[in-house]
Each structure stands twice: as C-alpha cells, then as structure tokens.
Short mmCIF file of C-alpha atoms in Angstrom, two decimals:
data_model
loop_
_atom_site.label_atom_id
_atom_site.label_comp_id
_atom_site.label_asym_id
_atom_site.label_seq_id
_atom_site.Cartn_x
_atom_site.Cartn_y
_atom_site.Cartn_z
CA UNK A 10 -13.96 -1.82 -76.74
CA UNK A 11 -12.76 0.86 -78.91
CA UNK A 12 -16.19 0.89 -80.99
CA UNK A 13 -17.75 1.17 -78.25
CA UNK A 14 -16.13 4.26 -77.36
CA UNK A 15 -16.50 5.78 -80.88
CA UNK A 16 -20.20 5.05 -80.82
CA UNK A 17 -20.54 6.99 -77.59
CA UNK A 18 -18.32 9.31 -78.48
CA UNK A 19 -20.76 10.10 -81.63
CA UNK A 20 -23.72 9.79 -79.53
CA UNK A 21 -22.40 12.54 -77.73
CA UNK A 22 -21.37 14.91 -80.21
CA UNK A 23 -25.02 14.14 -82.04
CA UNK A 24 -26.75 14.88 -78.25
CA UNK A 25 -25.02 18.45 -78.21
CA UNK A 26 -25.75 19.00 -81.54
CA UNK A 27 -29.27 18.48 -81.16
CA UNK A 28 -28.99 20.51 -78.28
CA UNK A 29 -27.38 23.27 -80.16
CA UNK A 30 -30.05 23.16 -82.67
CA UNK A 31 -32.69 23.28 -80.10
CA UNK A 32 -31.77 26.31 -78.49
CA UNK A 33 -31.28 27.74 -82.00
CA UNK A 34 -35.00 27.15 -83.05
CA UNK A 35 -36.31 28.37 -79.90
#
C-alpha cells in the first residue's frame, strides 16, 4: 500500500510540475 502512495504521491508532484512549466512557456 505504501508504494502505492509514493507513486501517486510522485504522480502528483510531476502533474504540478508540468503544470508549472506550462504556464511558464505560455
């Protein structure tokens, strides 16, 4: 169970990182 909360845990921190990095190109 607690891999699966590290991998969403990354997936999250990747999604506002994109996010980040979307709004920075723009």
């Amino acid at each position: 169970m607690y891999i699966l909360h590290s991998y969403y845990s990354s997936l999250l921190f990747t999604g506002r990182l994109l996010l980040l990095a979307a709004r920075f190109v723009s």
